[in-house]
PDB file of C-alpha atoms and ligand atoms in Angstrom:
ATOM      1  CA  UNK A   1     141.124  36.976 136.893  1.00  0.00           C
ATOM      2  CA  UNK A   2     138.223  36.822 139.021  1.00  0.00           C
ATOM      3  CA  UNK A   3     138.227  36.348 142.755  1.00  0.00           C
ATOM      4  CA  UNK A   4     137.164  32.918 143.065  1.00  0.00           C
ATOM      5  CA  UNK A   5     136.518  33.226 146.896  1.00  0.00           C
ATOM      6  CA  UNK A   6     133.802  36.062 146.408  1.00  0.00           C
ATOM      7  CA  UNK A   7     130.492  34.390 146.677  1.00  0.00           C
ATOM      8  CA  UNK A   8     128.741  36.792 143.856  1.00  0.00           C
ATOM      9  CA  UNK A   9     131.531  35.483 141.310  1.00  0.00           C
ATOM     10  CA  UNK A  10     131.205  31.907 142.514  1.00  0.00           C
ATOM     11  CA  UNK A  11     127.197  32.030 142.110  1.00  0.00           C
ATOM     12  CA  UNK A  12     127.612  33.577 138.622  1.00  0.00           C
ATOM     13  CA  UNK A  13     130.261  31.258 137.585  1.00  0.00           C
ATOM     14  CA  UNK A  14     128.300  28.187 138.776  1.00  0.00           C
ATOM     15  CA  UNK A  15     125.057  29.579 137.169  1.00  0.00           C
ATOM     16  CA  UNK A  16     126.638  30.169 133.900  1.00  0.00           C
ATOM     17  CA  UNK A  17     127.856  26.333 133.760  1.00  0.00           C
ATOM     18  CA  UNK A  18     124.701  25.048 135.296  1.00  0.00           C
ATOM     19  CA  UNK A  19     126.444  23.575 138.484  1.00  0.00           C
ATOM     20  CA  UNK A  20     124.642  22.311 141.400  1.00  0.00           C
ATOM     21  CA  UNK A  21     126.512  21.248 144.647  1.00  0.00           C
ATOM     22  CA  UNK A  22     126.918  17.468 145.181  1.00  0.00           C
ATOM     23  CA  UNK A  23     126.737  16.652 148.976  1.00  0.00           C
ATOM     24  CA  UNK A  24     127.880  13.168 148.260  1.00  0.00           C
ATOM     25  CA  UNK A  25     131.129  14.383 146.448  1.00  0.00           C
ATOM     26  CA  UNK A  26     131.875  16.459 149.610  1.00  0.00           C
ATOM     27  CA  UNK A  27     131.554  19.665 147.486  1.00  0.00           C
ATOM     28  CA  UNK A  28     132.295  22.588 150.138  1.00  0.00           C
ATOM     29  CA  UNK A  29     134.082  25.214 148.412  1.00  0.00           C
ATOM     30  CA  UNK A  30     136.550  27.619 150.107  1.00  0.00           C
ATOM     31  CA  UNK A  31     135.548  31.167 150.245  1.00  0.00           C
ATOM     32  CA  UNK A  32     137.657  32.393 153.057  1.00  0.00           C
ATOM     33  CA  UNK A  33     140.397  34.197 150.958  1.00  0.00           C
ATOM     34  CA  UNK A  34     143.263  33.755 153.218  1.00  0.00           C
ATOM     35  CA  UNK A  35     143.082  29.786 153.588  1.00  0.00           C
ATOM     36  CA  UNK A  36     144.252  28.738 149.997  1.00  0.00           C
ATOM     37  CA  UNK A  37     146.999  30.835 150.015  1.00  0.00           C
ATOM     38  CA  UNK A  38     148.227  29.705 153.453  1.00  0.00           C
ATOM     39  CA  UNK A  39     147.557  26.028 152.432  1.00  0.00           C
ATOM     40  CA  UNK A  40     149.928  26.544 149.398  1.00  0.00           C
ATOM     41  CA  UNK A  41     152.470  28.190 151.342  1.00  0.00           C
ATOM     42  CA  UNK A  42     152.703  25.752 154.032  1.00  0.00           C
ATOM     43  CA  UNK A  43     152.358  22.800 151.697  1.00  0.00           C
ATOM     44  CA  UNK A  44     155.700  23.050 149.793  1.00  0.00           C
ATOM     45  CA  UNK A  45     154.234  24.951 146.762  1.00  0.00           C
ATOM     46  CA  UNK A  46     157.719  26.492 145.409  1.00  0.00           C
ATOM     47  CA  UNK A  47     159.900  26.393 142.499  1.00  0.00           C
ATOM     48  CA  UNK A  48     161.233  22.791 142.061  1.00  0.00           C
ATOM     49  CA  UNK A  49     158.049  21.206 143.336  1.00  0.00           C
ATOM     50  CA  UNK A  50     155.284  19.428 141.452  1.00  0.00           C
ATOM     51  CA  UNK A  51     151.890  19.519 143.431  1.00  0.00           C
ATOM     52  CA  UNK A  52     149.381  16.991 143.136  1.00  0.00           C
ATOM     53  CA  UNK A  53     145.930  18.362 144.093  1.00  0.00           C
ATOM     54  CA  UNK A  54     142.868  16.192 144.842  1.00  0.00           C
ATOM     55  CA  UNK A  55     139.556  17.657 144.175  1.00  0.00           C
ATOM     56  CA  UNK A  56     140.149  20.848 142.564  1.00  0.00           C
ATOM     57  CA  UNK A  57     136.626  22.350 142.747  1.00  0.00           C
ATOM     58  CA  UNK A  58     136.406  25.390 140.920  1.00  0.00           C
ATOM     59  CA  UNK A  59     140.262  25.879 141.316  1.00  0.00           C
ATOM     60  CA  UNK A  60     140.693  28.333 144.265  1.00  0.00           C
ATOM     61  CA  UNK A  61     143.570  26.244 145.625  1.00  0.00           C
ATOM     62  CA  UNK A  62     144.767  25.128 142.221  1.00  0.00           C
ATOM     63  CA  UNK A  63     145.309  28.704 141.196  1.00  0.00           C
ATOM     64  CA  UNK A  64     147.391  29.647 144.356  1.00  0.00           C
ATOM     65  CA  UNK A  65     149.474  26.297 143.768  1.00  0.00           C
ATOM     66  CA  UNK A  66     149.986  27.409 140.276  1.00  0.00           C
ATOM     67  CA  UNK A  67     151.439  30.707 141.211  1.00  0.00           C
ATOM     68  CA  UNK A  68     153.941  29.092 143.572  1.00  0.00           C
ATOM     69  CA  UNK A  69     155.023  25.606 142.324  1.00  0.00           C
ATOM     70  CA  UNK A  70     156.668  24.583 139.178  1.00  0.00           C
ATOM     71  CA  UNK A  71     153.745  22.151 138.162  1.00  0.00           C
ATOM     72  CA  UNK A  72     150.384  21.327 139.424  1.00  0.00           C
ATOM     73  CA  UNK A  73     148.366  18.040 138.439  1.00  0.00           C
ATOM     74  CA  UNK A  74     144.710  18.539 139.978  1.00  0.00           C
ATOM     75  CA  UNK A  75     142.478  15.263 140.080  1.00  0.00           C
ATOM     76  CA  UNK A  76     138.799  16.194 139.953  1.00  0.00           C
ATOM     77  CA  UNK A  77     136.248  13.454 139.789  1.00  0.00           C
ATOM     78  CA  UNK A  78     133.457  15.501 138.828  1.00  0.00           C
ATOM     79  CA  UNK A  79     133.050  16.045 135.145  1.00  0.00           C
ATOM     80  CA  UNK A  80     130.661  18.953 135.475  1.00  0.00           C
ATOM     81  CA  UNK A  81     133.621  20.889 136.889  1.00  0.00           C
ATOM     82  CA  UNK A  82     135.940  20.504 134.143  1.00  0.00           C
ATOM     83  CA  UNK A  83     134.674  23.273 131.802  1.00  0.00           C
ATOM     84  CA  UNK A  84     134.558  25.522 134.983  1.00  0.00           C
ATOM     85  CA  UNK A  85     138.229  24.689 135.686  1.00  0.00           C
ATOM     86  CA  UNK A  86     139.089  25.235 131.993  1.00  0.00           C
ATOM     87  CA  UNK A  87     137.634  28.735 132.459  1.00  0.00           C
ATOM     88  CA  UNK A  88     139.184  29.799 135.843  1.00  0.00           C
ATOM     89  CA  UNK A  89     142.672  28.471 135.231  1.00  0.00           C
ATOM     90  CA  UNK A  90     142.923  29.697 131.574  1.00  0.00           C
ATOM     91  CA  UNK A  91     145.815  31.682 132.543  1.00  0.00           C
ATOM     92  CA  UNK A  92     147.855  29.105 134.103  1.00  0.00           C
ATOM     93  CA  UNK A  93     150.023  27.146 131.751  1.00  0.00           C
ATOM     94  CA  UNK A  94     151.722  24.896 134.476  1.00  0.00           C
ATOM     95  CA  UNK A  95     148.450  23.235 135.420  1.00  0.00           C
ATOM     96  CA  UNK A  96     147.030  20.031 134.381  1.00  0.00           C
ATOM     97  CA  UNK A  97     143.393  19.090 135.219  1.00  0.00           C
ATOM     98  CA  UNK A  98     142.895  15.214 135.207  1.00  0.00           C
ATOM     99  CA  UNK A  99     139.154  14.270 135.381  1.00  0.00           C
ATOM    100  CA  UNK A 100     139.445  11.057 137.507  1.00  0.00           C
ATOM    101  CA  UNK A 101     138.672   9.297 140.608  1.00  0.00           C
ATOM    102  CA  UNK A 102     141.731   9.695 142.824  1.00  0.00           C
ATOM    103  CA  UNK A 103     141.090   6.045 144.423  1.00  0.00           C
ATOM    104  CA  UNK A 104     141.211   4.733 140.930  1.00  0.00           C
ATOM    105  CA  UNK A 105     143.853   6.475 138.883  1.00  0.00           C
ATOM    106  CA  UNK A 106     147.547   5.213 139.229  1.00  0.00           C
ATOM    107  CA  UNK A 107     149.380   8.019 140.982  1.00  0.00           C
ATOM    108  CA  UNK A 108     152.859   6.796 140.343  1.00  0.00           C
ATOM    109  CA  UNK A 109     151.998   7.237 136.467  1.00  0.00           C
ATOM    110  CA  UNK A 110     150.675  10.836 137.338  1.00  0.00           C
ATOM    111  CA  UNK A 111     153.925  11.774 138.911  1.00  0.00           C
ATOM    112  CA  UNK A 112     155.994  10.023 136.075  1.00  0.00           C
ATOM    113  CA  UNK A 113     154.102  11.924 133.637  1.00  0.00           C
ATOM    114  CA  UNK A 114     153.907  15.402 135.103  1.00  0.00           C
ATOM    115  CA  UNK A 115     156.782  15.766 137.758  1.00  0.00           C
ATOM    116  CA  UNK A 116     159.997  14.162 136.247  1.00  0.00           C
ATOM    117  CA  UNK A 117     162.754  15.863 137.867  1.00  0.00           C
ATOM    118  CA  UNK A 118     160.945  17.536 140.503  1.00  0.00           C
ATOM    119  CA  UNK A 119     160.278  17.045 144.174  1.00  0.00           C
ATOM    120  CA  UNK A 120     156.598  16.130 144.695  1.00  0.00           C
ATOM    121  CA  UNK A 121     153.876  17.137 147.621  1.00  0.00           C
ATOM    122  CA  UNK A 122     150.199  16.752 147.742  1.00  0.00           C
ATOM    123  CA  UNK A 123     148.034  19.785 148.768  1.00  0.00           C
ATOM    124  CA  UNK A 124     144.312  19.638 149.023  1.00  0.00           C
ATOM    125  CA  UNK A 125     141.055  20.590 150.559  1.00  0.00           C
ATOM    126  CA  UNK A 126     139.949  16.711 150.782  1.00  0.00           C
ATOM    127  CA  UNK A 127     136.261  15.627 150.068  1.00  0.00           C
ATOM    128  CA  UNK A 128     135.596  14.596 153.924  1.00  0.00           C
ATOM    129  CA  UNK A 129     133.741  11.328 153.259  1.00  0.00           C
ATOM    130  CA  UNK A 130     137.008   9.665 151.951  1.00  0.00           C
ATOM    131  CA  UNK A 131     139.620  11.615 153.964  1.00  0.00           C
ATOM    132  CA  UNK A 132     141.309   8.640 155.880  1.00  0.00           C
ATOM    133  CA  UNK A 133     141.109   6.047 152.812  1.00  0.00           C
ATOM    134  CA  UNK A 134     142.761   8.808 150.773  1.00  0.00           C
ATOM    135  CA  UNK A 135     145.269   9.399 153.098  1.00  0.00           C
ATOM    136  CA  UNK A 136     146.373   5.920 153.897  1.00  0.00           C
ATOM    137  CA  UNK A 137     146.251   5.255 150.100  1.00  0.00           C
ATOM    138  CA  UNK A 138     148.875   7.958 149.529  1.00  0.00           C
ATOM    139  CA  UNK A 139     150.981   6.632 152.396  1.00  0.00           C
ATOM    140  CA  UNK A 140     150.699   2.894 151.570  1.00  0.00           C
ATOM    141  CA  UNK A 141     151.403   3.201 147.907  1.00  0.00           C
ATOM    142  CA  UNK A 142     154.885   4.760 148.992  1.00  0.00           C
ATOM    143  CA  UNK A 143     154.711   7.600 146.266  1.00  0.00           C
ATOM    144  CA  UNK A 144     157.681   9.671 146.422  1.00  0.00           C
ATOM    145  CA  UNK A 145     156.189  12.613 148.309  1.00  0.00           C
ATOM    146  CA  UNK A 146     157.869  15.082 150.643  1.00  0.00           C
ATOM    147  CA  UNK A 147     154.589  16.090 152.315  1.00  0.00           C
ATOM    148  CA  UNK A 148     150.949  15.830 152.200  1.00  0.00           C
ATOM    149  CA  UNK A 149     149.288  19.038 153.402  1.00  0.00           C
ATOM    150  CA  UNK A 150     145.377  18.785 153.446  1.00  0.00           C
ATOM    151  CA  UNK A 151     142.347  20.166 155.048  1.00  0.00           C
ATOM    152  CA  UNK A 152     140.306  17.845 156.980  1.00  0.00           C
ATOM    153  CA  UNK A 153     137.396  17.847 159.347  1.00  0.00           C
ATOM    154  CA  UNK A 154     138.609  19.062 162.731  1.00  0.00           C
ATOM    155  CA  UNK A 155     137.962  15.845 164.625  1.00  0.00           C
ATOM    156  CA  UNK A 156     139.728  13.520 161.884  1.00  0.00           C
ATOM    157  CA  UNK A 157     142.812  16.130 161.894  1.00  0.00           C
ATOM    158  CA  UNK A 158     143.189  15.595 165.942  1.00  0.00           C
ATOM    159  CA  UNK A 159     143.160  11.813 165.567  1.00  0.00           C
ATOM    160  CA  UNK A 160     145.472  11.961 162.491  1.00  0.00           C
ATOM    161  CA  UNK A 161     147.902  14.034 164.386  1.00  0.00           C
ATOM    162  CA  UNK A 162     147.231  12.567 168.026  1.00  0.00           C
ATOM    163  CA  UNK A 163     150.524  11.630 169.971  1.00  0.00           C
ATOM    164  CA  UNK A 164     150.675   7.974 170.725  1.00  0.00           C
ATOM    165  CA  UNK A 165     150.053   7.625 174.618  1.00  0.00           C
ATOM    166  CA  UNK A 166     146.965  10.080 174.464  1.00  0.00           C
ATOM    167  CA  UNK A 167     143.255   9.560 174.671  1.00  0.00           C
ATOM    168  CA  UNK A 168     142.987  10.876 170.963  1.00  0.00           C
ATOM    169  CA  UNK A 169     145.228   8.255 169.538  1.00  0.00           C
ATOM    170  CA  UNK A 170     143.656   5.471 167.399  1.00  0.00           C
ATOM    171  CA  UNK A 171     144.661   3.063 164.593  1.00  0.00           C
ATOM    172  CA  UNK A 172     144.988   5.766 162.049  1.00  0.00           C
ATOM    173  CA  UNK A 173     147.336   7.646 164.439  1.00  0.00           C
ATOM    174  CA  UNK A 174     149.794   4.696 164.446  1.00  0.00           C
ATOM    175  CA  UNK A 175     149.395   4.069 160.770  1.00  0.00           C
ATOM    176  CA  UNK A 176     150.078   7.830 159.793  1.00  0.00           C
ATOM    177  CA  UNK A 177     153.199   8.170 162.164  1.00  0.00           C
ATOM    178  CA  UNK A 178     154.532   4.905 160.585  1.00  0.00           C
ATOM    179  CA  UNK A 179     155.066   6.958 157.469  1.00  0.00           C
ATOM    180  CA  UNK A 180     155.274  10.463 158.453  1.00  0.00           C
ATOM    181  CA  UNK A 181     155.585  13.048 161.145  1.00  0.00           C
ATOM    182  CA  UNK A 182     152.367  14.759 161.396  1.00  0.00           C
ATOM    183  CA  UNK A 183     151.640  18.487 162.412  1.00  0.00           C
ATOM    184  CA  UNK A 184     148.385  20.165 162.916  1.00  0.00           C
ATOM    185  CA  UNK A 185     149.063  23.771 161.420  1.00  0.00           C
ATOM    186  CA  UNK A 186     145.721  25.725 161.775  1.00  0.00           C
ATOM    187  CA  UNK A 187     141.846  25.614 162.324  1.00  0.00           C
ATOM    188  CA  UNK A 188     139.281  26.832 159.717  1.00  0.00           C
ATOM    189  CA  UNK A 189     135.811  27.622 160.758  1.00  0.00           C
ATOM    190  CA  UNK A 190     132.901  26.184 158.938  1.00  0.00           C
ATOM    191  CA  UNK A 191     132.032  29.713 157.724  1.00  0.00           C
ATOM    192  CA  UNK A 192     135.004  29.581 155.343  1.00  0.00           C
ATOM    193  CA  UNK A 193     133.207  27.304 152.884  1.00  0.00           C
ATOM    194  CA  UNK A 194     130.130  27.403 150.461  1.00  0.00           C
ATOM    195  CA  UNK A 195     127.920  25.712 151.401  1.00  0.00           C
ATOM    196  CA  UNK A 196     128.772  25.655 154.974  1.00  0.00           C
ATOM    197  CA  UNK A 197     129.540  22.285 156.481  1.00  0.00           C
ATOM    198  CA  UNK A 198     128.177  21.197 159.914  1.00  0.00           C
ATOM    199  CA  UNK A 199     131.809  20.651 161.305  1.00  0.00           C
ATOM    200  CA  UNK A 200     134.838  22.810 161.677  1.00  0.00           C
ATOM    201  CA  UNK A 201     137.986  22.041 159.665  1.00  0.00           C
ATOM    202  CA  UNK A 202     141.772  22.070 160.153  1.00  0.00           C
ATOM    203  CA  UNK A 203     144.872  22.067 158.024  1.00  0.00           C
ATOM    204  CA  UNK A 204     147.250  19.214 158.811  1.00  0.00           C
ATOM    205  CA  UNK A 205     150.652  18.562 157.263  1.00  0.00           C
ATOM    206  CA  UNK A 206     152.308  14.975 157.066  1.00  0.00           C
ATOM    207  CA  UNK A 207     156.080  15.139 156.485  1.00  0.00           C
ATOM    208  CA  UNK A 208     156.942  11.938 154.922  1.00  0.00           C
ATOM    209  CA  UNK A 209     159.654   9.889 156.776  1.00  0.00           C
ATOM    210  CA  UNK A 210     162.309   7.805 155.290  1.00  0.00           C
ATOM    211  CA  UNK A 211     161.196   4.280 154.792  1.00  0.00           C
ATOM    212  CA  UNK A 212     163.771   2.948 157.095  1.00  0.00           C
ATOM    213  CA  UNK A 213     162.844   4.762 160.223  1.00  0.00           C
ATOM    214  CA  UNK A 214     161.178   2.034 161.932  1.00  0.00           C
ATOM    215  CA  UNK A 215     162.696  -1.423 162.931  1.00  0.00           C
ATOM    216  CA  UNK A 216     159.765  -3.707 162.206  1.00  0.00           C
ATOM    217  CA  UNK A 217     160.067  -7.340 161.081  1.00  0.00           C
ATOM    218  CA  UNK A 218     156.821  -7.412 158.982  1.00  0.00           C
ATOM    219  CA  UNK A 219     154.979  -4.463 158.134  1.00  0.00           C
ATOM    220  CA  UNK A 220     151.725  -6.246 157.572  1.00  0.00           C
ATOM    221  CA  UNK A 221     151.502  -7.748 160.947  1.00  0.00           C
ATOM    222  CA  UNK A 222     152.258  -4.382 162.507  1.00  0.00           C
ATOM    223  CA  UNK A 223     149.428  -2.993 160.937  1.00  0.00           C
ATOM    224  CA  UNK A 224     147.132  -5.842 161.426  1.00  0.00           C
ATOM    225  CA  UNK A 225     148.134  -5.647 165.471  1.00  0.00           C
ATOM    226  CA  UNK A 226     147.312  -1.957 165.451  1.00  0.00           C
ATOM    227  CA  UNK A 227     143.968  -2.222 163.743  1.00  0.00           C
ATOM    228  CA  UNK A 228     143.350  -5.259 166.089  1.00  0.00           C
ATOM    229  CA  UNK A 229     144.105  -3.408 169.072  1.00  0.00           C
ATOM    230  CA  UNK A 230     141.640  -0.638 168.495  1.00  0.00           C
ATOM    231  CA  UNK A 231     138.827  -2.724 167.054  1.00  0.00           C
ATOM    232  CA  UNK A 232     137.262  -2.752 170.375  1.00  0.00           C
ATOM    233  CA  UNK A 233     138.065   0.652 172.130  1.00  0.00           C
ATOM    234  CA  UNK A 234     136.523  -0.228 175.439  1.00  0.00           C
ATOM    235  CA  UNK A 235     138.359  -3.563 175.942  1.00  0.00           C
ATOM    236  CA  UNK A 236     141.914  -4.028 177.258  1.00  0.00           C
ATOM    237  CA  UNK A 237     144.624  -4.677 174.783  1.00  0.00           C
ATOM    238  CA  UNK A 238     144.772  -8.389 175.581  1.00  0.00           C
ATOM    239  CA  UNK A 239     141.105  -8.604 175.014  1.00  0.00           C
ATOM    240  CA  UNK A 240     141.038  -6.799 171.700  1.00  0.00           C
ATOM    241  CA  UNK A 241     144.242  -8.619 170.272  1.00  0.00           C
ATOM    242  CA  UNK A 242     142.846 -12.123 171.347  1.00  0.00           C
ATOM    243  CA  UNK A 243     139.361 -11.683 169.798  1.00  0.00           C
ATOM    244  CA  UNK A 244     140.387  -9.817 166.663  1.00  0.00           C
ATOM    245  CA  UNK A 245     143.451 -11.744 165.913  1.00  0.00           C
ATOM    246  CA  UNK A 246     142.161 -15.048 166.953  1.00  0.00           C
ATOM    247  CA  UNK A 247     145.219 -15.504 169.379  1.00  0.00           C
ATOM    248  CA  UNK A 248     144.545 -17.382 172.536  1.00  0.00           C
ATOM    249  CA  UNK A 249     144.242 -14.520 175.358  1.00  0.00           C
ATOM    250  CA  UNK A 250     146.889 -16.328 177.763  1.00  0.00           C
ATOM    251  CA  UNK A 251     149.356 -16.127 174.918  1.00  0.00           C
ATOM    252  CA  UNK A 252     148.733 -12.453 174.295  1.00  0.00           C
ATOM    253  CA  UNK A 253     148.749 -12.006 178.199  1.00  0.00           C
ATOM    254  CA  UNK A 254     152.068 -14.027 178.394  1.00  0.00           C
ATOM    255  CA  UNK A 255     153.704 -11.636 175.551  1.00  0.00           C
ATOM    256  CA  UNK A 256     152.422  -8.648 177.142  1.00  0.00           C
ATOM    257  CA  UNK A 257     154.123  -9.496 180.549  1.00  0.00           C
ATOM    258  CA  UNK A 258     157.319 -10.586 179.057  1.00  0.00           C
ATOM    259  CA  UNK A 259     157.351  -7.163 177.318  1.00  0.00           C
ATOM    260  CA  UNK A 260     156.720  -5.583 180.744  1.00  0.00           C
ATOM    261  CA  UNK A 261     153.204  -4.428 180.191  1.00  0.00           C
ATOM    262  CA  UNK A 262     150.480  -4.973 182.727  1.00  0.00           C
ATOM    263  CA  UNK A 263     147.503  -7.198 181.778  1.00  0.00           C
ATOM    264  CA  UNK A 264     145.094  -4.360 181.937  1.00  0.00           C
ATOM    265  CA  UNK A 265     147.187  -2.062 179.627  1.00  0.00           C
ATOM    266  CA  UNK A 266     145.089  -0.167 176.698  1.00  0.00           C
ATOM    267  CA  UNK A 267     146.074   0.411 173.302  1.00  0.00           C
ATOM    268  CA  UNK A 268     146.053   4.157 173.377  1.00  0.00           C
ATOM    269  CA  UNK A 269     148.750   4.024 176.312  1.00  0.00           C
ATOM    270  CA  UNK A 270     151.095   2.499 173.858  1.00  0.00           C
ATOM    271  CA  UNK A 271     153.893   4.253 171.824  1.00  0.00           C
ATOM    272  CA  UNK A 272     155.050   3.385 168.118  1.00  0.00           C
ATOM    273  CA  UNK A 273     157.914   1.127 169.711  1.00  0.00           C
ATOM    274  CA  UNK A 274     155.576  -0.592 172.132  1.00  0.00           C
ATOM    275  CA  UNK A 275     153.471  -1.657 169.083  1.00  0.00           C
ATOM    276  CA  UNK A 276     156.236  -2.855 167.081  1.00  0.00           C
ATOM    277  CA  UNK A 277     157.820  -5.009 169.852  1.00  0.00           C
ATOM    278  CA  UNK A 278     154.136  -6.591 170.637  1.00  0.00           C
ATOM    279  CA  UNK A 279     153.637  -7.400 166.906  1.00  0.00           C
ATOM    280  CA  UNK A 280     157.026  -8.824 166.478  1.00  0.00           C
ATOM    281  CA  UNK A 281     156.590 -11.025 169.567  1.00  0.00           C
ATOM    282  CA  UNK A 282     153.038 -12.087 168.995  1.00  0.00           C
ATOM    283  CA  UNK A 283     153.991 -13.682 165.703  1.00  0.00           C
ATOM    284  CA  UNK A 284     157.403 -14.835 166.395  1.00  0.00           C
TER     285      UNK A 284
HETATM  286  N1  LIG B   1     139.668  22.542 146.349  1.00  0.00           N
HETATM  287  C1  LIG B   1     138.400  23.065 146.151  1.00  0.00           C
HETATM  288  C2  LIG B   1     138.171  24.107 147.245  1.00  0.00           C
HETATM  289  O1  LIG B   1     138.948  24.115 148.238  1.00  0.00           O
HETATM  290  O2  LIG B   1     137.335  24.906 147.243  1.00  0.00           O
HETATM  291  C3  LIG B   1     137.263  22.040 146.514  1.00  0.00           C
HETATM  292  C4  LIG B   1     137.298  21.241 147.688  1.00  0.00           C
HETATM  293  S1  LIG B   1     135.954  20.286 148.005  1.00  0.00           S
HETATM  294  C5  LIG B   1     136.036  20.059 149.707  1.00  0.00           C
HETATM  295  C6  LIG B   1     136.399  18.479 147.461  1.00  0.00           C
HETATM  296  C7  LIG B   1     136.305  18.330 145.888  1.00  0.00           C
HETATM  297  O3  LIG B   1     136.865  16.954 145.667  1.00  0.00           O
HETATM  298  C8  LIG B   1     135.048  18.590 145.192  1.00  0.00           C
HETATM  299  O4  LIG B   1     135.353  19.445 143.947  1.00  0.00           O
HETATM  300  C9  LIG B   1     134.748  17.041 144.877  1.00  0.00           C
HETATM  301  O5  LIG B   1     134.049  17.167 143.559  1.00  0.00           O
HETATM  302  C10 LIG B   1     136.158  16.431 144.505  1.00  0.00           C
HETATM  303  N2  LIG B   1     136.249  15.060 144.840  1.00  0.00           N
HETATM  304  C11 LIG B   1     135.312  14.077 145.506  1.00  0.00           C
HETATM  305  N3  LIG B   1     135.641  12.929 145.455  1.00  0.00           N
HETATM  306  C12 LIG B   1     136.672  12.887 144.657  1.00  0.00           C
HETATM  307  C13 LIG B   1     137.483  11.709 144.300  1.00  0.00           C
HETATM  308  N4  LIG B   1     137.277  10.650 144.642  1.00  0.00           N
HETATM  309  N5  LIG B   1     138.679  12.009 143.400  1.00  0.00           N
HETATM  310  C14 LIG B   1     138.843  13.252 143.099  1.00  0.00           C
HETATM  311  N6  LIG B   1     138.181  14.251 143.511  1.00  0.00           N
HETATM  312  C15 LIG B   1     137.047  14.190 144.340  1.00  0.00           C
END
């Protein structure tokens, strides 16, 4: 089996199949030989696990997942890569490649069809143009996942794994934490990819929580409050909530005061429990 992180091997393979990179599809393939094995090791690729990969590329991570996990289902939207993957993954009988857009396919059906009786985890080097939508779709659709281990742009990873109450926290921080316990695992330099992107990357792991972890009266209103709070980052919480949710400012201020927050509190100063209390009180 050829080394899929060797630039000459990749060039020959892509030339043979007449493949050229698509920037629009976020095609930056891994060429650092240590990264794909590390993602697989950290990402629950082991016996008893079915691994869902998003964006197989030429199969460099797929192969590492197949070596360790019970089964792998790899979703790849670019039909031009399917014959390439047929060639590079020919030796791995536990891999199914699915030529679909991950945002359109029914992943509940994929899991039912390929991973019955197994624990399931997601591992991927995500296309950066849809990092947050993919992660939120995976979390919100409440797939039965143990973990999501993904490579993302470094800045996105910092925000996704930020601790509530810190400057880096944003709406996505509170959304991700609602469903999971996030961990920033390691950084990956831009030279680890072909072609090399303009930014560095990092690998994060979201350990999926039990759904009963938070005591929220209405999930939808919680997320609406979080999004509203961060919709105008320079404003105070009272101003952002009032203008984005269409609630009178005096009512917002009185709710905040009842909960012992000052009028000038900012959303990035709050914890998960603070947001839950505020959303429960605002709509009660
Ligand atoms: N896993 C490979 C690697 O690590 O070298 C490729 C990673 S590359 C950053 C992202 C891959 O996602 C590309 O192969 C791209 O074609 C694929 N992709 C982009 N958008 C997608 C989508 N909506 N659904 C599924 N795959 C997608």
